[in-house]
Amino acid sequence: MSLSMELAFSPSSSFRISAITSQRQSKITIKPTSKSLSDSFSKCSQILTSSRLYTYKNHLNFPQNRSSRPNSIWACSKVGAAGSDPILKKISDFKDACWRFLRPHTIRGTALGSTALVARALLENPNLIKWSLLLKAFSGLFALICGNGYIVGINQIYDIGIDKVNKPYLPIAAGDLSVQSAWLLVIFFAVTGILMVGLNFGPFITALYCLGLFLGTIYSVPPFRMKRFAVVAFLIIATVRGFLLNFGVYHATRAALGLPFEWSSPVAFITTFVTLFALVIAITKDLPDVEGDRKYKISTLATNLGVRNIAFLGTGLLLLNYIGAVCAAIYMPQAFRRNLMIPAHTILAACLIFQAWVLERANYTKEAIAAFYRFIWNLFYAEYIIFPFV
């Protein structure tokens, strides 16, 4: 639907708007010449009234700025379109359900991580940059998003009951996406991802990719369902999101540039840093889910040790990460840019301490816990954003 729409009527159509005002109320009467127009104008009048496009004091004042008229016409047109085209609405709802099915915060982490590692490899070898590699880079990114979609999707398929308690907004739990559609999506993600990696990046990277899918499968699927065991679950998440992603992307990028793999100090740093960070994510992700995990007898550190203790544990591990980053910049000045690495990680650590204090002051309510978990993901994104420049 275009943002600029034109409302046209046949010559035989006419309508009349009369305004009757008093000190506390106003009335808009619309008299169309046809029943279909009557329904549309009835909805439009409700939009105009509720959105306060006109203001009333002791008498009716029409706005001097006429730029609001196209907005009201557009709003009326959208109402008519939504009511007259259910197919478009179904398509829009399905797209929204698929996007939520992908868990956008994990997609952002995957996209930022892979982009940062590719950027780092290119900055280390600027003379080898070729535009012909751009398509290969995008195919690799799409394959990673497919792998991410498969892992989070298969988890939702087998966690419907838990998600109805912990995450009722997820599409399967909410009834916005059928289980059959979810299976079609995860099969598509797995097959497409494997094919794209196999055709573009060779057998070794394909094996790493399949290992990631395998670990994501046994994490969620019976009879393995390793998420039931806290330590094993943490190790799987840390391995997939920490080591495999960083090592695999950097290895594939150097291979595409025609270079053998070798660790650089910054890449070794980010792989270690993010692996520990992924462990913290694995620990704290259960904080908002304690109610459902207890109901379905899922053993997590949060259910066993309590929300407050796990929040402190996660905060402490991340602070160790930031202290390690500052120390690396101090003792390895030839490998890192001190003027960026030290202040950036000091600021991020201070923000983490403040957020933990806010959580404590909020007495660990469900809303505060969710906000704390979102903030941890924001710290995760921030690390990848600054990584190419450290």
GROMACS .gro file of C-alpha atoms in nm:
model
  390
    1MET     CA    1   0.000   0.000   0.000
    2SER     CA    2   0.159   0.326  -0.107
    3LEU     CA    3   0.210   0.598   0.153
    4SER     CA    4   0.049   0.854  -0.073
    5MET     CA    5  -0.297   0.748  -0.175
    6GLU     CA    6  -0.574   0.927  -0.356
    7LEU     CA    7  -0.933   0.892  -0.245
    8ALA     CA    8  -1.161   0.925  -0.546
    9PHE     CA    9  -1.539   0.916  -0.569
   10SER     CA   10  -1.771   0.888  -0.868
   11PRO     CA   11  -1.959   1.201  -0.970
   12SER     CA   12  -2.275   1.056  -0.828
   13SER     CA   13  -2.122   1.006  -0.487
   14SER     CA   14  -2.136   1.277  -0.227
   15PHE     CA   15  -2.103   1.311   0.145
   16ARG     CA   16  -2.169   1.570   0.406
   17ILE     CA   17  -1.980   1.635   0.731
   18SER     CA   18  -2.139   1.851   0.992
   19ALA     CA   19  -1.982   1.938   1.325
   20ILE     CA   20  -2.189   2.007   1.634
   21THR     CA   21  -1.993   2.125   1.930
   22SER     CA   22  -2.050   2.197   2.294
   23GLN     CA   23  -1.818   2.278   2.582
   24ARG     CA   24  -1.722   1.915   2.650
   25GLN     CA   25  -1.815   1.711   2.344
   26SER     CA   26  -1.808   1.712   1.966
   27LYS     CA   27  -1.991   1.511   1.708
   28ILE     CA   28  -1.903   1.429   1.351
   29THR     CA   29  -2.181   1.303   1.129
   30ILE     CA   30  -2.095   1.145   0.798
   31LYS     CA   31  -2.365   1.078   0.545
   32PRO     CA   32  -2.236   0.876   0.251
   33THR     CA   33  -2.433   0.771  -0.051
   34SER     CA   34  -2.355   0.400  -0.031
   35LYS     CA   35  -2.334   0.133   0.236
   36SER     CA   36  -1.971   0.043   0.163
   37LEU     CA   37  -1.867   0.403   0.194
   38SER     CA   38  -2.067   0.424   0.515
   39ASP     CA   39  -1.857   0.150   0.675
   40SER     CA   40  -1.532   0.309   0.565
   41PHE     CA   41  -1.627   0.659   0.682
   42SER     CA   42  -1.751   0.520   1.013
   43LYS     CA   43  -1.407   0.371   1.075
   44CYS     CA   44  -1.236   0.688   0.957
   45SER     CA   45  -1.437   0.903   1.195
   46GLN     CA   46  -1.326   0.683   1.483
   47ILE     CA   47  -0.960   0.720   1.378
   48LEU     CA   48  -0.991   1.098   1.346
   49THR     CA   49  -1.157   1.129   1.683
   50SER     CA   50  -0.922   0.893   1.872
   51SER     CA   51  -0.605   1.038   1.719
   52ARG     CA   52  -0.711   1.398   1.812
   53LEU     CA   53  -0.645   1.546   1.471
   54TYR     CA   54  -0.883   1.823   1.575
   55THR     CA   55  -0.886   2.011   1.907
   56TYR     CA   56  -1.189   2.144   2.083
   57LYS     CA   57  -1.228   2.417   2.340
   58ASN     CA   58  -1.552   2.617   2.350
   59HIS     CA   59  -1.603   2.576   1.978
   60LEU     CA   60  -1.462   2.361   1.697
   61ASN     CA   61  -1.122   2.474   1.572
   62PHE     CA   62  -1.003   2.321   1.247
   63PRO     CA   63  -0.626   2.289   1.220
   64GLN     CA   64  -0.451   2.561   1.031
   65ASN     CA   65  -0.189   2.321   0.902
   66ARG     CA   66  -0.343   2.125   0.618
   67SER     CA   67  -0.060   1.874   0.608
   68SER     CA   68  -0.258   1.651   0.845
   69ARG     CA   69  -0.523   1.586   0.577
   70PRO     CA   70  -0.316   1.336   0.376
   71ASN     CA   71  -0.245   1.145   0.697
   72SER     CA   72  -0.613   1.111   0.776
   73ILE     CA   73  -0.693   1.004   0.420
   74TRP     CA   74  -0.409   0.750   0.433
   75ALA     CA   75  -0.535   0.613   0.767
   76CYS     CA   76  -0.888   0.575   0.627
   77SER     CA   77  -0.753   0.404   0.317
   78LYS     CA   78  -0.551   0.158   0.528
   79VAL     CA   79  -0.863   0.069   0.728
   80GLY     CA   80  -1.054  -0.002   0.410
   81ALA     CA   81  -0.767  -0.204   0.262
   82ALA     CA   82  -0.720  -0.418   0.574
   83GLY     CA   83  -1.087  -0.496   0.587
   84SER     CA   84  -1.121  -0.573   0.216
   85ASP     CA   85  -0.804  -0.780   0.160
   86PRO     CA   86  -0.768  -1.064   0.413
   87ILE     CA   87  -0.502  -1.232   0.196
   88LEU     CA   88  -0.261  -0.943   0.250
   89LYS     CA   89  -0.332  -0.957   0.622
   90LYS     CA   90  -0.257  -1.330   0.632
   91ILE     CA   91   0.071  -1.276   0.447
   92SER     CA   92   0.166  -0.996   0.685
   93ASP     CA   93   0.081  -1.210   0.990
   94PHE     CA   94   0.283  -1.502   0.853
   95LYS     CA   95   0.586  -1.279   0.791
   96ASP     CA   96   0.561  -1.147   1.147
   97ALA     CA   97   0.534  -1.500   1.287
   98CYS     CA   98   0.838  -1.615   1.086
   99TRP     CA   99   1.043  -1.319   1.209
  100ARG     CA  100   0.958  -1.395   1.571
  101PHE     CA  101   1.031  -1.762   1.503
  102LEU     CA  102   1.387  -1.663   1.405
  103ARG     CA  103   1.441  -1.492   1.744
  104PRO     CA  104   1.571  -1.157   1.609
  105HIS     CA  105   1.813  -1.091   1.897
  106THR     CA  106   2.006  -1.409   1.807
  107ILE     CA  107   2.004  -1.314   1.439
  108ARG     CA  108   2.159  -0.978   1.526
  109GLY     CA  109   2.431  -1.149   1.727
  110THR     CA  110   2.512  -1.390   1.443
  111ALA     CA  111   2.513  -1.117   1.178
  112LEU     CA  112   2.726  -0.879   1.385
  113GLY     CA  113   2.971  -1.151   1.483
  114SER     CA  114   3.029  -1.280   1.131
  115THR     CA  115   3.051  -0.928   0.987
  116ALA     CA  116   3.305  -0.821   1.250
  117LEU     CA  117   3.529  -1.123   1.190
  118VAL     CA  118   3.519  -1.080   0.812
  119ALA     CA  119   3.598  -0.710   0.853
  120ARG     CA  120   3.892  -0.795   1.078
  121ALA     CA  121   4.034  -1.044   0.827
  122LEU     CA  122   4.001  -0.788   0.548
  123LEU     CA  123   4.162  -0.510   0.753
  124GLU     CA  124   4.456  -0.742   0.821
  125ASN     CA  125   4.496  -0.808   0.447
  126PRO     CA  126   4.365  -0.501   0.260
  127ASN     CA  127   4.567  -0.583  -0.053
  128LEU     CA  128   4.367  -0.905  -0.104
  129ILE     CA  129   4.021  -0.746  -0.102
  130LYS     CA  130   3.823  -0.827  -0.418
  131TRP     CA  131   3.469  -0.724  -0.504
  132SER     CA  132   3.414  -1.072  -0.647
  133LEU     CA  133   3.420  -1.206  -0.291
  134LEU     CA  134   3.119  -0.999  -0.190
  135LEU     CA  135   2.865  -1.254  -0.315
  136LYS     CA  136   3.049  -1.530  -0.131
  137ALA     CA  137   3.041  -1.327   0.188
  138PHE     CA  138   2.665  -1.272   0.161
  139SER     CA  139   2.606  -1.641   0.091
  140GLY     CA  140   2.805  -1.724   0.404
  141LEU     CA  141   2.604  -1.478   0.612
  142PHE     CA  142   2.277  -1.621   0.482
  143ALA     CA  143   2.396  -1.974   0.562
  144LEU     CA  144   2.477  -1.866   0.919
  145ILE     CA  145   2.133  -1.710   0.957
  146CYS     CA  146   1.980  -2.035   0.829
  147GLY     CA  147   2.180  -2.232   1.086
  148ASN     CA  148   2.070  -1.991   1.358
  149GLY     CA  149   1.708  -2.025   1.244
  150TYR     CA  150   1.729  -2.404   1.251
  151ILE     CA  151   1.867  -2.418   1.604
  152VAL     CA  152   1.623  -2.171   1.761
  153GLY     CA  153   1.337  -2.316   1.554
  154ILE     CA  154   1.389  -2.679   1.655
  155ASN     CA  155   1.406  -2.562   2.016
  156GLN     CA  156   1.066  -2.392   1.988
  157ILE     CA  157   0.906  -2.700   1.831
  158TYR     CA  158   1.002  -2.913   2.131
  159ASP     CA  159   0.943  -2.642   2.391
  160ILE     CA  160   0.581  -2.550   2.315
  161GLY     CA  161   0.453  -2.633   2.661
  162ILE     CA  162   0.736  -2.450   2.837
  163ASP     CA  163   0.708  -2.151   2.605
  164LYS     CA  164   0.337  -2.115   2.682
  165VAL     CA  165   0.448  -2.036   3.037
  166ASN     CA  166   0.781  -1.858   2.984
  167LYS     CA  167   0.750  -1.704   2.636
  168PRO     CA  168   0.385  -1.696   2.530
  169TYR     CA  169   0.469  -1.436   2.264
  170LEU     CA  170   0.664  -1.687   2.054
  171PRO     CA  171   0.470  -1.779   1.739
  172ILE     CA  172   0.409  -2.151   1.799
  173ALA     CA  173   0.316  -2.103   2.164
  174ALA     CA  174   0.091  -1.812   2.068
  175GLY     CA  175  -0.081  -2.014   1.794
  176ASP     CA  176   0.043  -1.781   1.518
  177LEU     CA  177   0.251  -2.052   1.350
  178SER     CA  178   0.152  -2.416   1.316
  179VAL     CA  179   0.388  -2.696   1.408
  180GLN     CA  180   0.375  -2.822   1.048
  181SER     CA  181   0.483  -2.482   0.916
  182ALA     CA  182   0.759  -2.467   1.178
  183TRP     CA  183   0.891  -2.806   1.063
  184LEU     CA  184   0.893  -2.692   0.701
  185LEU     CA  185   1.090  -2.382   0.802
  186VAL     CA  186   1.354  -2.566   1.004
  187ILE     CA  187   1.401  -2.827   0.728
  188PHE     CA  188   1.439  -2.545   0.477
  189PHE     CA  189   1.694  -2.369   0.699
  190ALA     CA  190   1.902  -2.684   0.751
  191VAL     CA  191   1.905  -2.798   0.388
  192THR     CA  192   1.966  -2.451   0.246
  193GLY     CA  193   2.243  -2.374   0.493
  194ILE     CA  194   2.429  -2.700   0.432
  195LEU     CA  195   2.402  -2.662   0.054
  196MET     CA  196   2.528  -2.303   0.057
  197VAL     CA  197   2.823  -2.383   0.282
  198GLY     CA  198   2.910  -2.700   0.090
  199LEU     CA  199   2.905  -2.526  -0.247
  200ASN     CA  200   3.106  -2.222  -0.136
  201PHE     CA  201   3.339  -2.307   0.153
  202GLY     CA  202   3.468  -2.660   0.119
  203PRO     CA  203   3.445  -2.978   0.329
  204PHE     CA  204   3.614  -2.853   0.648
  205ILE     CA  205   3.383  -2.554   0.702
  206THR     CA  206   3.087  -2.772   0.600
  207ALA     CA  207   3.184  -3.020   0.871
  208LEU     CA  208   3.203  -2.740   1.129
  209TYR     CA  209   2.862  -2.613   1.014
  210CYS     CA  210   2.707  -2.960   1.044
  211LEU     CA  211   2.863  -2.998   1.389
  212GLY     CA  212   2.689  -2.678   1.496
  213LEU     CA  213   2.354  -2.807   1.365
  214PHE     CA  214   2.410  -3.141   1.541
  215LEU     CA  215   2.483  -2.974   1.874
  216GLY     CA  216   2.176  -2.754   1.832
  217THR     CA  217   1.969  -3.065   1.763
  218ILE     CA  218   2.078  -3.271   2.063
  219TYR     CA  219   2.030  -2.961   2.280
  220SER     CA  220   1.654  -2.966   2.214
  221VAL     CA  221   1.541  -3.298   2.063
  222PRO     CA  222   1.448  -3.608   2.266
  223PRO     CA  223   1.580  -3.851   2.369
  224PHE     CA  224   1.898  -3.643   2.408
  225ARG     CA  225   1.748  -3.309   2.511
  226MET     CA  226   2.073  -3.192   2.665
  227LYS     CA  227   1.915  -2.867   2.782
  228ARG     CA  228   1.790  -3.068   3.080
  229PHE     CA  229   2.147  -3.083   3.211
  230ALA     CA  230   2.276  -2.741   3.305
  231VAL     CA  231   2.650  -2.789   3.251
  232VAL     CA  232   2.611  -2.971   2.918
  233ALA     CA  233   2.365  -2.707   2.796
  234PHE     CA  234   2.606  -2.425   2.883
  235LEU     CA  235   2.893  -2.598   2.703
  236ILE     CA  236   2.684  -2.651   2.388
  237ILE     CA  237   2.579  -2.286   2.371
  238ALA     CA  238   2.930  -2.160   2.442
  239THR     CA  239   3.077  -2.392   2.178
  240VAL     CA  240   2.831  -2.303   1.902
  241ARG     CA  241   2.799  -1.929   1.959
  242GLY     CA  242   3.150  -1.878   2.087
  243PHE     CA  243   3.412  -2.105   1.934
  244LEU     CA  244   3.250  -2.247   1.620
  245LEU     CA  245   3.112  -1.915   1.493
  246ASN     CA  246   3.430  -1.714   1.546
  247PHE     CA  247   3.680  -1.977   1.441
  248GLY     CA  248   3.470  -2.094   1.146
  249VAL     CA  249   3.401  -1.750   1.000
  250TYR     CA  250   3.762  -1.635   1.035
  251HIS     CA  251   3.892  -1.959   0.885
  252ALA     CA  252   3.650  -1.937   0.592
  253THR     CA  253   3.739  -1.572   0.528
  254ARG     CA  254   4.113  -1.640   0.517
  255ALA     CA  255   4.054  -1.938   0.289
  256ALA     CA  256   3.848  -1.720   0.054
  257LEU     CA  257   4.139  -1.474   0.046
  258GLY     CA  258   4.376  -1.757  -0.045
  259LEU     CA  259   4.551  -1.756   0.293
  260PRO     CA  260   4.623  -2.045   0.530
  261PHE     CA  261   4.463  -2.025   0.871
  262GLU     CA  262   4.662  -1.876   1.155
  263TRP     CA  263   4.552  -1.722   1.482
  264SER     CA  264   4.605  -1.351   1.525
  265SER     CA  265   4.606  -1.198   1.872
  266PRO     CA  266   4.281  -1.003   1.818
  267VAL     CA  267   4.098  -1.308   1.679
  268ALA     CA  268   4.225  -1.528   1.963
  269PHE     CA  269   4.104  -1.257   2.203
  270ILE     CA  270   3.753  -1.225   2.055
  271THR     CA  271   3.709  -1.603   2.034
  272THR     CA  272   3.802  -1.644   2.402
  273PHE     CA  273   3.603  -1.338   2.507
  274VAL     CA  274   3.287  -1.437   2.320
  275THR     CA  275   3.306  -1.801   2.427
  276LEU     CA  276   3.301  -1.692   2.792
  277PHE     CA  277   3.034  -1.436   2.705
  278ALA     CA  278   2.823  -1.708   2.541
  279LEU     CA  279   2.857  -1.908   2.862
  280VAL     CA  280   2.715  -1.609   3.053
  281ILE     CA  281   2.429  -1.585   2.804
  282ALA     CA  282   2.362  -1.955   2.854
  283ILE     CA  283   2.349  -1.903   3.231
  284THR     CA  284   2.139  -1.587   3.234
  285LYS     CA  285   1.896  -1.688   2.959
  286ASP     CA  286   1.722  -1.908   3.215
  287LEU     CA  287   1.660  -1.619   3.454
  288PRO     CA  288   1.325  -1.514   3.300
  289ASP     CA  289   1.224  -1.882   3.255
  290VAL     CA  290   1.237  -2.009   3.611
  291GLU     CA  291   0.859  -2.054   3.643
  292GLY     CA  292   0.823  -2.273   3.334
  293ASP     CA  293   1.146  -2.464   3.395
  294ARG     CA  294   1.031  -2.562   3.742
  295LYS     CA  295   0.691  -2.667   3.611
  296TYR     CA  296   0.843  -2.894   3.346
  297LYS     CA  297   1.131  -3.014   3.567
  298ILE     CA  298   1.406  -2.853   3.360
  299SER     CA  299   1.717  -2.831   3.579
  300THR     CA  300   1.900  -2.500   3.542
  301LEU     CA  301   2.132  -2.305   3.766
  302ALA     CA  302   1.857  -2.046   3.806
  303THR     CA  303   1.610  -2.305   3.937
  304ASN     CA  304   1.872  -2.468   4.161
  305LEU     CA  305   2.061  -2.167   4.296
  306GLY     CA  306   1.808  -1.887   4.264
  307VAL     CA  307   1.771  -1.588   4.032
  308ARG     CA  308   1.972  -1.345   4.246
  309ASN     CA  309   2.275  -1.571   4.275
  310ILE     CA  310   2.283  -1.644   3.902
  311ALA     CA  311   2.253  -1.275   3.819
  312PHE     CA  312   2.555  -1.207   4.039
  313LEU     CA  313   2.743  -1.501   3.885
  314GLY     CA  314   2.680  -1.380   3.531
  315THR     CA  315   2.778  -1.025   3.623
  316GLY     CA  316   3.098  -1.146   3.787
  317LEU     CA  317   3.201  -1.356   3.486
  318LEU     CA  318   3.145  -1.066   3.250
  319LEU     CA  319   3.348  -0.834   3.472
  320LEU     CA  320   3.632  -1.086   3.456
  321ASN     CA  321   3.598  -1.074   3.079
  322TYR     CA  322   3.630  -0.695   3.077
  323ILE     CA  323   3.923  -0.699   3.320
  324GLY     CA  324   4.095  -0.950   3.093
  325ALA     CA  325   4.035  -0.725   2.791
  326VAL     CA  326   4.192  -0.427   2.971
  327CYS     CA  327   4.489  -0.637   3.081
  328ALA     CA  328   4.540  -0.765   2.726
  329ALA     CA  329   4.556  -0.407   2.600
  330ILE     CA  330   4.805  -0.310   2.872
  331TYR     CA  331   5.042  -0.605   2.832
  332MET     CA  332   5.013  -0.646   2.452
  333PRO     CA  333   5.031  -0.292   2.313
  334GLN     CA  334   5.171  -0.423   1.984
  335ALA     CA  335   4.852  -0.625   1.921
  336PHE     CA  336   4.578  -0.392   2.047
  337ARG     CA  337   4.494  -0.023   2.035
  338ARG     CA  338   4.511   0.086   2.399
  339ASN     CA  339   4.337   0.418   2.342
  340LEU     CA  340   4.021   0.235   2.231
  341MET     CA  341   4.031  -0.100   2.406
  342ILE     CA  342   4.087   0.022   2.762
  343PRO     CA  343   3.824   0.301   2.780
  344ALA     CA  344   3.566   0.103   2.579
  345HIS     CA  345   3.578  -0.199   2.807
  346THR     CA  346   3.594   0.016   3.119
  347ILE     CA  347   3.275   0.195   3.014
  348LEU     CA  348   3.100  -0.133   2.928
  349ALA     CA  349   3.198  -0.278   3.266
  350ALA     CA  350   3.065   0.031   3.447
  351CYS     CA  351   2.736   0.001   3.256
  352LEU     CA  352   2.711  -0.365   3.356
  353ILE     CA  353   2.762  -0.281   3.725
  354PHE     CA  354   2.497  -0.011   3.703
  355GLN     CA  355   2.248  -0.249   3.538
  356ALA     CA  356   2.312  -0.512   3.807
  357TRP     CA  357   2.242  -0.244   4.070
  358VAL     CA  358   1.917  -0.153   3.894
  359LEU     CA  359   1.815  -0.520   3.896
  360GLU     CA  360   1.889  -0.542   4.270
  361ARG     CA  361   1.686  -0.228   4.340
  362ALA     CA  362   1.393  -0.369   4.140
  363ASN     CA  363   1.397  -0.676   4.367
  364TYR     CA  364   1.434  -0.913   4.071
  365THR     CA  365   1.089  -0.872   3.926
  366LYS     CA  366   1.016  -1.055   3.601
  367GLU     CA  367   1.026  -0.728   3.403
  368ALA     CA  368   1.359  -0.625   3.557
  369ILE     CA  369   1.510  -0.968   3.489
  370ALA     CA  370   1.402  -0.950   3.124
  371ALA     CA  371   1.553  -0.602   3.093
  372PHE     CA  372   1.880  -0.725   3.247
  373TYR     CA  373   1.897  -1.016   3.000
  374ARG     CA  374   1.833  -0.781   2.706
  375PHE     CA  375   2.112  -0.556   2.833
  376ILE     CA  376   2.355  -0.849   2.835
  377TRP     CA  377   2.276  -0.907   2.468
  378ASN     CA  378   2.341  -0.537   2.402
  379LEU     CA  379   2.684  -0.576   2.560
  380PHE     CA  380   2.740  -0.876   2.333
  381TYR     CA  381   2.655  -0.667   2.026
  382ALA     CA  382   2.880  -0.383   2.147
  383GLU     CA  383   3.182  -0.612   2.169
  384TYR     CA  384   3.150  -0.716   1.807
  385ILE     CA  385   3.094  -0.356   1.697
  386ILE     CA  386   3.423  -0.237   1.846
  387PHE     CA  387   3.622  -0.552   1.763
  388PRO     CA  388   3.736  -0.463   1.408
  389PHE     CA  389   3.897  -0.146   1.544
  390VAL     CA  390   4.082  -0.278   1.852
   0.00000   0.00000   0.00000
